[in-house]
Amino acid sequence: MNAAPEDTPACRDFDPARCCARLRGRPRAVAAAILLPLGIGAAWIFAMPKIYEATAWLEVLPHDPRVLDIDGVVDAEPDEADFLRTVEIKLRRASLFERVMETEPFPSRAEVAGLDAGERAQWLADRARARLVRQTRLVSVTVEDRDPDLATKLAAAIVDAFLDEETAWRRDAAGIAREFLNEEAARVHRELDAAEEALREMEKARAESPDPEPGADYREKLREADAARDFDRVVRERGRELEAAERLAALPFRLAEPARASRNPVRPDRFAVLAVSLVAAAFLVFLTGTVRCCGS
């Protein structure tokens, strides 16, 4: 029985120089080992659909993060990092994608035409992503598609829909806060008027009474009036809260850079395919030389 190639003296005494010399004597085998993976890689690049991506940049502006708590009339101080993550999450909402697909007349493709609202939103969600850039206030909104123009329109539409939703929500929240605070101011006005009227009545009764010493009722009303006379302080507090409500209505976002598509496709990655092909070619050449050397 013949011994296996690895048991032969030629393999135990492997000589790289001799194997390289033999490879030089077999150029066809070397050429085939190089061209085969390169040809497969080139065919892969041309056969796969080219995917482009468009990215829009949204900047979260420095702002007073206080949000008016209307129930308790207090200020909440959310962490800024949490607020930035909330923006990132909002840009991934299915409702946002549904709004984009409902309000914009695209895409006009057979793959989308027969889908319902939820499926169309999922179609967009599969192509879109929002990512917070670490250590910055920037959020990227990226859409991938084989049509770079469509990817650009979709990325811009997502940002526009997000800004519209935030504007409407903040306007409504500020309106509710202003209405509530105005009602509070009117209530304090009524309490002050009632306390002052009661004091005038009691002062008149004291003037007509033989006992000028103030009674318990009078002292109680006096305390109520003193509390009501702090209306200026209350007004100042309400004014600051109204300012907070006004700031709440102002968007802390701006479009840092409009959507722009990449010039070259992001998939398939030609450089990655080329690198893999070269590694495969080098391995095949090495394998060919080793087999030739050990098999001789």
PDB file of C-alpha atoms in Angstrom:
ATOM      1  CA  MET A   1       0.000   0.000   0.000  1.00  0.00           C
ATOM      2  CA  ASN A   2       1.305   3.460  -0.925  1.00  0.00           C
ATOM      3  CA  ALA A   3       2.096   5.809   1.936  1.00  0.00           C
ATOM      4  CA  ALA A   4       0.065   8.993   2.313  1.00  0.00           C
ATOM      5  CA  PRO A   5       1.692  12.101   0.851  1.00  0.00           C
ATOM      6  CA  GLU A   6       2.268  13.601   4.288  1.00  0.00           C
ATOM      7  CA  ASP A   7       4.326  10.524   5.266  1.00  0.00           C
ATOM      8  CA  THR A   8       6.738  10.916   2.349  1.00  0.00           C
ATOM      9  CA  PRO A   9      10.183  12.398   2.863  1.00  0.00           C
ATOM     10  CA  ALA A  10       9.290  15.219   0.482  1.00  0.00           C
ATOM     11  CA  CYS A  11       6.582  16.463   2.864  1.00  0.00           C
ATOM     12  CA  ARG A  12       8.653  15.978   5.963  1.00  0.00           C
ATOM     13  CA  ASP A  13      11.439  17.998   4.328  1.00  0.00           C
ATOM     14  CA  PHE A  14       9.195  20.739   2.898  1.00  0.00           C
ATOM     15  CA  ASP A  15      11.274  23.179   0.848  1.00  0.00           C
ATOM     16  CA  PRO A  16       9.469  26.471   0.041  1.00  0.00           C
ATOM     17  CA  ALA A  17      12.093  27.460  -2.525  1.00  0.00           C
ATOM     18  CA  ARG A  18      11.655  24.212  -4.435  1.00  0.00           C
ATOM     19  CA  CYS A  19       7.846  24.536  -4.336  1.00  0.00           C
ATOM     20  CA  CYS A  20       8.024  28.134  -5.606  1.00  0.00           C
ATOM     21  CA  ALA A  21      10.306  27.028  -8.400  1.00  0.00           C
ATOM     22  CA  ARG A  22       7.834  24.339  -9.395  1.00  0.00           C
ATOM     23  CA  LEU A  23       4.973  26.867  -9.298  1.00  0.00           C
ATOM     24  CA  ARG A  24       6.909  29.073 -11.693  1.00  0.00           C
ATOM     25  CA  GLY A  25       7.070  26.104 -13.985  1.00  0.00           C
ATOM     26  CA  ARG A  26       3.271  25.734 -13.903  1.00  0.00           C
ATOM     27  CA  PRO A  27       1.923  29.213 -14.763  1.00  0.00           C
ATOM     28  CA  ARG A  28      -1.468  27.893 -15.840  1.00  0.00           C
ATOM     29  CA  ALA A  29      -2.211  26.425 -12.420  1.00  0.00           C
ATOM     30  CA  VAL A  30      -1.137  29.648 -10.726  1.00  0.00           C
ATOM     31  CA  ALA A  31      -3.231  31.750 -13.111  1.00  0.00           C
ATOM     32  CA  ALA A  32      -6.271  29.557 -12.517  1.00  0.00           C
ATOM     33  CA  ALA A  33      -5.820  29.805  -8.731  1.00  0.00           C
ATOM     34  CA  ILE A  34      -5.713  33.609  -8.981  1.00  0.00           C
ATOM     35  CA  LEU A  35      -8.384  34.204 -11.613  1.00  0.00           C
ATOM     36  CA  LEU A  36     -10.995  31.827 -10.207  1.00  0.00           C
ATOM     37  CA  PRO A  37     -11.741  33.714  -6.935  1.00  0.00           C
ATOM     38  CA  LEU A  38     -11.308  37.088  -8.630  1.00  0.00           C
ATOM     39  CA  GLY A  39     -13.781  36.075 -11.321  1.00  0.00           C
ATOM     40  CA  ILE A  40     -16.281  34.849  -8.737  1.00  0.00           C
ATOM     41  CA  GLY A  41     -15.903  38.124  -6.819  1.00  0.00           C
ATOM     42  CA  ALA A  42     -16.398  40.222  -9.948  1.00  0.00           C
ATOM     43  CA  ALA A  43     -19.472  38.205 -10.915  1.00  0.00           C
ATOM     44  CA  TRP A  44     -20.852  38.688  -7.401  1.00  0.00           C
ATOM     45  CA  ILE A  45     -20.363  42.447  -7.618  1.00  0.00           C
ATOM     46  CA  PHE A  46     -22.119  42.717 -10.983  1.00  0.00           C
ATOM     47  CA  ALA A  47     -24.913  40.267 -10.130  1.00  0.00           C
ATOM     48  CA  MET A  48     -25.915  41.718  -6.767  1.00  0.00           C
ATOM     49  CA  PRO A  49     -28.197  44.790  -6.815  1.00  0.00           C
ATOM     50  CA  LYS A  50     -26.394  47.991  -5.943  1.00  0.00           C
ATOM     51  CA  ILE A  51     -27.679  49.538  -2.719  1.00  0.00           C
ATOM     52  CA  TYR A  52     -27.184  53.244  -2.045  1.00  0.00           C
ATOM     53  CA  GLU A  53     -27.777  55.077   1.201  1.00  0.00           C
ATOM     54  CA  ALA A  54     -28.886  58.639   1.904  1.00  0.00           C
ATOM     55  CA  THR A  55     -28.309  60.298   5.264  1.00  0.00           C
ATOM     56  CA  ALA A  56     -29.822  63.393   6.854  1.00  0.00           C
ATOM     57  CA  TRP A  57     -28.358  64.886  10.018  1.00  0.00           C
ATOM     58  CA  LEU A  58     -30.508  66.244  12.828  1.00  0.00           C
ATOM     59  CA  GLU A  59     -28.949  68.332  15.598  1.00  0.00           C
ATOM     60  CA  VAL A  60     -30.413  68.484  19.091  1.00  0.00           C
ATOM     61  CA  LEU A  61     -29.867  72.056  20.252  1.00  0.00           C
ATOM     62  CA  PRO A  62     -28.812  72.968  23.792  1.00  0.00           C
ATOM     63  CA  HIS A  63     -31.978  73.870  25.653  1.00  0.00           C
ATOM     64  CA  ASP A  64     -33.554  74.055  29.062  1.00  0.00           C
ATOM     65  CA  PRO A  65     -34.719  70.461  29.552  1.00  0.00           C
ATOM     66  CA  ARG A  66     -37.474  71.415  32.004  1.00  0.00           C
ATOM     67  CA  VAL A  67     -40.845  70.011  31.112  1.00  0.00           C
ATOM     68  CA  LEU A  68     -43.864  71.450  32.881  1.00  0.00           C
ATOM     69  CA  ASP A  69     -45.733  68.901  34.986  1.00  0.00           C
ATOM     70  CA  ILE A  70     -49.221  70.335  34.689  1.00  0.00           C
ATOM     71  CA  ASP A  71     -50.772  68.127  37.357  1.00  0.00           C
ATOM     72  CA  GLY A  72     -48.393  69.219  40.090  1.00  0.00           C
ATOM     73  CA  VAL A  73     -47.196  72.494  38.582  1.00  0.00           C
ATOM     74  CA  VAL A  74     -43.589  71.456  39.124  1.00  0.00           C
ATOM     75  CA  ASP A  75     -40.596  71.165  36.853  1.00  0.00           C
ATOM     76  CA  ALA A  76     -39.132  67.814  35.937  1.00  0.00           C
ATOM     77  CA  GLU A  77     -35.433  67.668  35.098  1.00  0.00           C
ATOM     78  CA  PRO A  78     -34.884  64.758  32.696  1.00  0.00           C
ATOM     79  CA  ASP A  79     -31.334  63.654  32.035  1.00  0.00           C
ATOM     80  CA  GLU A  80     -30.036  65.075  28.761  1.00  0.00           C
ATOM     81  CA  ALA A  81     -28.619  61.730  27.653  1.00  0.00           C
ATOM     82  CA  ASP A  82     -32.051  60.178  28.177  1.00  0.00           C
ATOM     83  CA  PHE A  83     -33.590  62.966  26.110  1.00  0.00           C
ATOM     84  CA  LEU A  84     -31.150  62.305  23.253  1.00  0.00           C
ATOM     85  CA  ARG A  85     -31.932  58.591  23.357  1.00  0.00           C
ATOM     86  CA  THR A  86     -35.634  59.431  23.324  1.00  0.00           C
ATOM     87  CA  VAL A  87     -35.130  61.411  20.109  1.00  0.00           C
ATOM     88  CA  GLU A  88     -33.356  58.425  18.582  1.00  0.00           C
ATOM     89  CA  ILE A  89     -36.201  56.096  19.594  1.00  0.00           C
ATOM     90  CA  LYS A  90     -38.868  58.455  18.250  1.00  0.00           C
ATOM     91  CA  LEU A  91     -37.170  58.449  14.859  1.00  0.00           C
ATOM     92  CA  ARG A  92     -37.688  54.667  14.717  1.00  0.00           C
ATOM     93  CA  ARG A  93     -41.395  54.617  15.543  1.00  0.00           C
ATOM     94  CA  ALA A  94     -43.710  52.670  13.283  1.00  0.00           C
ATOM     95  CA  SER A  95     -46.267  55.501  13.464  1.00  0.00           C
ATOM     96  CA  LEU A  96     -43.690  57.883  11.995  1.00  0.00           C
ATOM     97  CA  PHE A  97     -43.014  55.507   9.100  1.00  0.00           C
ATOM     98  CA  GLU A  98     -46.747  55.080   8.534  1.00  0.00           C
ATOM     99  CA  ARG A  99     -47.179  58.835   8.305  1.00  0.00           C
ATOM    100  CA  VAL A 100     -44.339  59.105   5.793  1.00  0.00           C
ATOM    101  CA  MET A 101     -45.767  56.368   3.588  1.00  0.00           C
ATOM    102  CA  GLU A 102     -49.275  57.854   3.784  1.00  0.00           C
ATOM    103  CA  THR A 103     -48.407  61.462   3.059  1.00  0.00           C
ATOM    104  CA  GLU A 104     -45.750  60.972   0.395  1.00  0.00           C
ATOM    105  CA  PRO A 105     -46.534  59.613  -3.098  1.00  0.00           C
ATOM    106  CA  PHE A 106     -43.710  57.100  -3.155  1.00  0.00           C
ATOM    107  CA  PRO A 107     -42.471  54.612  -3.816  1.00  0.00           C
ATOM    108  CA  SER A 108     -44.384  53.597  -6.939  1.00  0.00           C
ATOM    109  CA  ARG A 109     -43.217  50.010  -7.009  1.00  0.00           C
ATOM    110  CA  ALA A 110     -45.025  46.760  -7.453  1.00  0.00           C
ATOM    111  CA  GLU A 111     -43.453  45.424  -4.246  1.00  0.00           C
ATOM    112  CA  VAL A 112     -45.163  48.182  -2.245  1.00  0.00           C
ATOM    113  CA  ALA A 113     -48.355  48.852  -4.180  1.00  0.00           C
ATOM    114  CA  GLY A 114     -50.268  45.896  -2.731  1.00  0.00           C
ATOM    115  CA  LEU A 115     -49.249  46.375   0.897  1.00  0.00           C
ATOM    116  CA  ASP A 116     -51.428  47.775   3.664  1.00  0.00           C
ATOM    117  CA  ALA A 117     -50.390  50.688   5.882  1.00  0.00           C
ATOM    118  CA  GLY A 118     -48.594  48.541   8.452  1.00  0.00           C
ATOM    119  CA  GLU A 119     -46.714  46.555   5.826  1.00  0.00           C
ATOM    120  CA  ARG A 120     -45.698  49.720   4.000  1.00  0.00           C
ATOM    121  CA  ALA A 121     -44.386  51.131   7.261  1.00  0.00           C
ATOM    122  CA  GLN A 122     -42.431  47.927   7.849  1.00  0.00           C
ATOM    123  CA  TRP A 123     -41.057  48.143   4.299  1.00  0.00           C
ATOM    124  CA  LEU A 124     -39.645  51.565   5.161  1.00  0.00           C
ATOM    125  CA  ALA A 125     -38.484  50.458   8.616  1.00  0.00           C
ATOM    126  CA  ASP A 126     -36.409  47.694   7.008  1.00  0.00           C
ATOM    127  CA  ARG A 127     -34.559  50.328   4.975  1.00  0.00           C
ATOM    128  CA  ALA A 128     -34.257  53.129   7.537  1.00  0.00           C
ATOM    129  CA  ARG A 129     -32.240  53.539  10.690  1.00  0.00           C
ATOM    130  CA  ALA A 130     -31.632  56.356  13.166  1.00  0.00           C
ATOM    131  CA  ARG A 131     -28.457  56.496  15.172  1.00  0.00           C
ATOM    132  CA  LEU A 132     -27.223  58.860  17.849  1.00  0.00           C
ATOM    133  CA  VAL A 133     -23.590  59.821  17.273  1.00  0.00           C
ATOM    134  CA  ARG A 134     -21.807  59.308  20.568  1.00  0.00           C
ATOM    135  CA  GLN A 135     -20.347  62.318  22.359  1.00  0.00           C
ATOM    136  CA  THR A 136     -22.298  64.669  20.068  1.00  0.00           C
ATOM    137  CA  ARG A 137     -25.774  66.133  19.700  1.00  0.00           C
ATOM    138  CA  LEU A 138     -26.173  64.724  16.198  1.00  0.00           C
ATOM    139  CA  VAL A 139     -28.644  62.052  15.121  1.00  0.00           C
ATOM    140  CA  SER A 140     -28.273  60.485  11.690  1.00  0.00           C
ATOM    141  CA  VAL A 141     -31.293  59.306   9.708  1.00  0.00           C
ATOM    142  CA  THR A 142     -30.232  56.880   6.981  1.00  0.00           C
ATOM    143  CA  VAL A 143     -32.290  55.132   4.315  1.00  0.00           C
ATOM    144  CA  GLU A 144     -30.952  52.433   1.999  1.00  0.00           C
ATOM    145  CA  ASP A 145     -32.391  51.685  -1.429  1.00  0.00           C
ATOM    146  CA  ARG A 146     -31.240  50.701  -4.890  1.00  0.00           C
ATOM    147  CA  ASP A 147     -32.490  54.085  -6.135  1.00  0.00           C
ATOM    148  CA  PRO A 148     -30.336  56.866  -4.614  1.00  0.00           C
ATOM    149  CA  ASP A 149     -32.928  59.552  -5.406  1.00  0.00           C
ATOM    150  CA  LEU A 150     -35.665  57.612  -3.628  1.00  0.00           C
ATOM    151  CA  ALA A 151     -33.397  57.013  -0.634  1.00  0.00           C
ATOM    152  CA  THR A 152     -32.774  60.767  -0.435  1.00  0.00           C
ATOM    153  CA  LYS A 153     -36.495  61.582  -0.591  1.00  0.00           C
ATOM    154  CA  LEU A 154     -37.347  59.010   2.073  1.00  0.00           C
ATOM    155  CA  ALA A 155     -34.658  60.244   4.479  1.00  0.00           C
ATOM    156  CA  ALA A 156     -35.799  63.846   4.035  1.00  0.00           C
ATOM    157  CA  ALA A 157     -39.453  62.828   4.497  1.00  0.00           C
ATOM    158  CA  ILE A 158     -38.686  61.010   7.768  1.00  0.00           C
ATOM    159  CA  VAL A 159     -36.964  64.090   9.196  1.00  0.00           C
ATOM    160  CA  ASP A 160     -39.768  66.403   8.019  1.00  0.00           C
ATOM    161  CA  ALA A 161     -42.455  64.152   9.503  1.00  0.00           C
ATOM    162  CA  PHE A 162     -40.580  63.974  12.813  1.00  0.00           C
ATOM    163  CA  LEU A 163     -40.218  67.759  13.025  1.00  0.00           C
ATOM    164  CA  ASP A 164     -43.902  68.238  12.145  1.00  0.00           C
ATOM    165  CA  GLU A 165     -45.002  65.794  14.855  1.00  0.00           C
ATOM    166  CA  GLU A 166     -42.752  67.391  17.464  1.00  0.00           C
ATOM    167  CA  THR A 167     -43.956  70.881  16.543  1.00  0.00           C
ATOM    168  CA  ALA A 168     -47.615  69.879  16.843  1.00  0.00           C
ATOM    169  CA  TRP A 169     -47.068  68.048  20.125  1.00  0.00           C
ATOM    170  CA  ARG A 170     -45.128  70.887  21.724  1.00  0.00           C
ATOM    171  CA  ARG A 171     -47.627  73.472  20.531  1.00  0.00           C
ATOM    172  CA  ASP A 172     -50.478  71.498  22.099  1.00  0.00           C
ATOM    173  CA  ALA A 173     -48.531  70.946  25.333  1.00  0.00           C
ATOM    174  CA  ALA A 174     -47.654  74.631  25.598  1.00  0.00           C
ATOM    175  CA  GLY A 175     -51.275  75.618  24.945  1.00  0.00           C
ATOM    176  CA  ILE A 176     -52.526  73.320  27.691  1.00  0.00           C
ATOM    177  CA  ALA A 177     -49.903  74.674  30.095  1.00  0.00           C
ATOM    178  CA  ARG A 178     -50.768  78.292  29.327  1.00  0.00           C
ATOM    179  CA  GLU A 179     -54.483  77.616  29.767  1.00  0.00           C
ATOM    180  CA  PHE A 180     -53.902  75.902  33.094  1.00  0.00           C
ATOM    181  CA  LEU A 181     -51.650  78.649  34.418  1.00  0.00           C
ATOM    182  CA  ASN A 182     -54.063  81.385  33.352  1.00  0.00           C
ATOM    183  CA  GLU A 183     -56.828  79.602  35.242  1.00  0.00           C
ATOM    184  CA  GLU A 184     -54.576  79.440  38.305  1.00  0.00           C
ATOM    185  CA  ALA A 185     -53.870  83.181  38.082  1.00  0.00           C
ATOM    186  CA  ALA A 186     -57.593  83.957  37.795  1.00  0.00           C
ATOM    187  CA  ARG A 187     -58.335  81.762  40.818  1.00  0.00           C
ATOM    188  CA  VAL A 188     -55.771  83.595  42.940  1.00  0.00           C
ATOM    189  CA  HIS A 189     -57.270  86.921  41.826  1.00  0.00           C
ATOM    190  CA  ARG A 190     -60.683  85.765  43.018  1.00  0.00           C
ATOM    191  CA  GLU A 191     -59.298  84.609  46.355  1.00  0.00           C
ATOM    192  CA  LEU A 192     -57.556  87.947  46.862  1.00  0.00           C
ATOM    193  CA  ASP A 193     -60.699  89.932  46.046  1.00  0.00           C
ATOM    194  CA  ALA A 194     -62.800  87.791  48.406  1.00  0.00           C
ATOM    195  CA  ALA A 195     -60.286  88.141  51.254  1.00  0.00           C
ATOM    196  CA  GLU A 196     -60.050  91.907  50.880  1.00  0.00           C
ATOM    197  CA  GLU A 197     -63.835  92.250  50.740  1.00  0.00           C
ATOM    198  CA  ALA A 198     -64.206  90.162  53.914  1.00  0.00           C
ATOM    199  CA  LEU A 199     -61.616  92.305  55.682  1.00  0.00           C
ATOM    200  CA  ARG A 200     -63.436  95.506  54.747  1.00  0.00           C
ATOM    201  CA  GLU A 201     -66.671  94.099  56.107  1.00  0.00           C
ATOM    202  CA  MET A 202     -65.024  93.048  59.350  1.00  0.00           C
ATOM    203  CA  GLU A 203     -63.267  96.411  59.742  1.00  0.00           C
ATOM    204  CA  LYS A 204     -66.615  98.129  59.343  1.00  0.00           C
ATOM    205  CA  ALA A 205     -68.196  95.801  61.933  1.00  0.00           C
ATOM    206  CA  ARG A 206     -65.360  96.467  64.382  1.00  0.00           C
ATOM    207  CA  ALA A 207     -65.786 100.207  64.005  1.00  0.00           C
ATOM    208  CA  GLU A 208     -69.461  99.901  64.958  1.00  0.00           C
ATOM    209  CA  SER A 209     -68.862  97.398  67.783  1.00  0.00           C
ATOM    210  CA  PRO A 210     -68.353  98.552  71.419  1.00  0.00           C
ATOM    211  CA  ASP A 211     -65.524  95.996  71.707  1.00  0.00           C
ATOM    212  CA  PRO A 212     -62.731  97.066  69.306  1.00  0.00           C
ATOM    213  CA  GLU A 213     -60.575  94.028  70.066  1.00  0.00           C
ATOM    214  CA  PRO A 214     -60.270  91.738  67.014  1.00  0.00           C
ATOM    215  CA  GLY A 215     -61.852  88.340  67.359  1.00  0.00           C
ATOM    216  CA  ALA A 216     -60.682  84.957  66.136  1.00  0.00           C
ATOM    217  CA  ASP A 217     -62.637  85.327  62.904  1.00  0.00           C
ATOM    218  CA  TYR A 218     -60.967  88.619  62.171  1.00  0.00           C
ATOM    219  CA  ARG A 219     -57.486  87.214  62.785  1.00  0.00           C
ATOM    220  CA  GLU A 220     -58.251  84.259  60.517  1.00  0.00           C
ATOM    221  CA  LYS A 221     -59.424  86.533  57.732  1.00  0.00           C
ATOM    222  CA  LEU A 222     -56.352  88.679  58.229  1.00  0.00           C
ATOM    223  CA  ARG A 223     -54.127  85.651  57.731  1.00  0.00           C
ATOM    224  CA  GLU A 224     -56.059  84.762  54.583  1.00  0.00           C
ATOM    225  CA  ALA A 225     -55.631  88.292  53.294  1.00  0.00           C
ATOM    226  CA  ASP A 226     -51.915  88.240  54.035  1.00  0.00           C
ATOM    227  CA  ALA A 227     -51.619  85.023  52.087  1.00  0.00           C
ATOM    228  CA  ALA A 228     -53.607  86.493  49.224  1.00  0.00           C
ATOM    229  CA  ARG A 229     -51.438  89.598  49.209  1.00  0.00           C
ATOM    230  CA  ASP A 230     -48.569  87.354  48.212  1.00  0.00           C
ATOM    231  CA  PHE A 231     -50.199  87.414  44.807  1.00  0.00           C
ATOM    232  CA  ASP A 232     -47.224  89.239  43.315  1.00  0.00           C
ATOM    233  CA  ARG A 233     -44.976  86.338  44.256  1.00  0.00           C
ATOM    234  CA  VAL A 234     -47.489  83.891  42.832  1.00  0.00           C
ATOM    235  CA  VAL A 235     -47.687  85.911  39.631  1.00  0.00           C
ATOM    236  CA  ARG A 236     -43.910  85.842  39.292  1.00  0.00           C
ATOM    237  CA  GLU A 237     -43.860  82.081  39.773  1.00  0.00           C
ATOM    238  CA  ARG A 238     -46.642  81.640  37.258  1.00  0.00           C
ATOM    239  CA  GLY A 239     -44.772  83.914  34.875  1.00  0.00           C
ATOM    240  CA  ARG A 240     -41.698  81.713  35.048  1.00  0.00           C
ATOM    241  CA  GLU A 241     -43.863  78.684  34.412  1.00  0.00           C
ATOM    242  CA  LEU A 242     -45.429  80.425  31.434  1.00  0.00           C
ATOM    243  CA  GLU A 243     -41.950  81.082  30.100  1.00  0.00           C
ATOM    244  CA  ALA A 244     -41.192  77.395  30.537  1.00  0.00           C
ATOM    245  CA  ALA A 245     -44.353  76.608  28.590  1.00  0.00           C
ATOM    246  CA  GLU A 246     -43.233  78.951  25.819  1.00  0.00           C
ATOM    247  CA  ARG A 247     -39.847  77.251  25.704  1.00  0.00           C
ATOM    248  CA  LEU A 248     -41.643  73.942  25.577  1.00  0.00           C
ATOM    249  CA  ALA A 249     -43.309  75.058  22.350  1.00  0.00           C
ATOM    250  CA  ALA A 250     -39.953  75.869  20.719  1.00  0.00           C
ATOM    251  CA  LEU A 251     -38.319  72.925  18.966  1.00  0.00           C
ATOM    252  CA  PRO A 252     -34.855  72.051  20.301  1.00  0.00           C
ATOM    253  CA  PHE A 253     -33.918  70.573  16.916  1.00  0.00           C
ATOM    254  CA  ARG A 254     -32.557  71.792  13.636  1.00  0.00           C
ATOM    255  CA  LEU A 255     -31.645  70.151  10.365  1.00  0.00           C
ATOM    256  CA  ALA A 256     -27.855  70.115  10.484  1.00  0.00           C
ATOM    257  CA  GLU A 257     -27.476  68.715   6.970  1.00  0.00           C
ATOM    258  CA  PRO A 258     -30.162  67.787   4.419  1.00  0.00           C
ATOM    259  CA  ALA A 259     -30.441  64.275   3.071  1.00  0.00           C
ATOM    260  CA  ARG A 260     -27.723  63.373   0.624  1.00  0.00           C
ATOM    261  CA  ALA A 261     -27.113  60.071  -1.151  1.00  0.00           C
ATOM    262  CA  SER A 262     -23.767  58.328  -1.352  1.00  0.00           C
ATOM    263  CA  ARG A 263     -22.009  58.456  -4.702  1.00  0.00           C
ATOM    264  CA  ASN A 264     -20.965  54.827  -4.570  1.00  0.00           C
ATOM    265  CA  PRO A 265     -23.126  51.889  -3.530  1.00  0.00           C
ATOM    266  CA  VAL A 266     -22.665  50.692   0.021  1.00  0.00           C
ATOM    267  CA  ARG A 267     -23.561  47.124  -0.945  1.00  0.00           C
ATOM    268  CA  PRO A 268     -22.067  45.058  -2.289  1.00  0.00           C
ATOM    269  CA  ASP A 269     -18.864  46.431  -0.809  1.00  0.00           C
ATOM    270  CA  ARG A 270     -16.426  46.207  -3.697  1.00  0.00           C
ATOM    271  CA  PHE A 271     -13.355  46.602  -1.518  1.00  0.00           C
ATOM    272  CA  ALA A 272     -14.493  43.879   0.870  1.00  0.00           C
ATOM    273  CA  VAL A 273     -15.238  41.507  -2.016  1.00  0.00           C
ATOM    274  CA  LEU A 274     -11.850  42.304  -3.577  1.00  0.00           C
ATOM    275  CA  ALA A 275     -10.074  41.669  -0.278  1.00  0.00           C
ATOM    276  CA  VAL A 276     -11.803  38.322   0.202  1.00  0.00           C
ATOM    277  CA  SER A 277     -11.031  37.360  -3.401  1.00  0.00           C
ATOM    278  CA  LEU A 278      -7.341  38.183  -2.982  1.00  0.00           C
ATOM    279  CA  VAL A 279      -7.139  36.179   0.236  1.00  0.00           C
ATOM    280  CA  ALA A 280      -8.856  33.245  -1.465  1.00  0.00           C
ATOM    281  CA  ALA A 281      -6.488  33.534  -4.436  1.00  0.00           C
ATOM    282  CA  ALA A 282      -3.437  33.557  -2.175  1.00  0.00           C
ATOM    283  CA  PHE A 283      -4.741  30.520  -0.320  1.00  0.00           C
ATOM    284  CA  LEU A 284      -5.363  28.620  -3.560  1.00  0.00           C
ATOM    285  CA  VAL A 285      -1.892  29.470  -4.842  1.00  0.00           C
ATOM    286  CA  PHE A 286      -0.387  28.273  -1.561  1.00  0.00           C
ATOM    287  CA  LEU A 287      -2.492  25.114  -1.659  1.00  0.00           C
ATOM    288  CA  THR A 288      -1.553  24.476  -5.273  1.00  0.00           C
ATOM    289  CA  GLY A 289       2.144  24.893  -4.537  1.00  0.00           C
ATOM    290  CA  THR A 290       1.968  22.653  -1.477  1.00  0.00           C
ATOM    291  CA  VAL A 291       0.155  19.879  -3.324  1.00  0.00           C
ATOM    292  CA  ARG A 292       2.510  20.109  -6.261  1.00  0.00           C
ATOM    293  CA  CYS A 293       5.532  20.005  -4.006  1.00  0.00           C
ATOM    294  CA  CYS A 294       4.343  17.183  -1.760  1.00  0.00           C
ATOM    295  CA  GLY A 295       2.960  15.206  -4.606  1.00  0.00           C
ATOM    296  CA  SER A 296       6.189  15.184  -6.568  1.00  0.00           C
TER     297      SER A 296
END
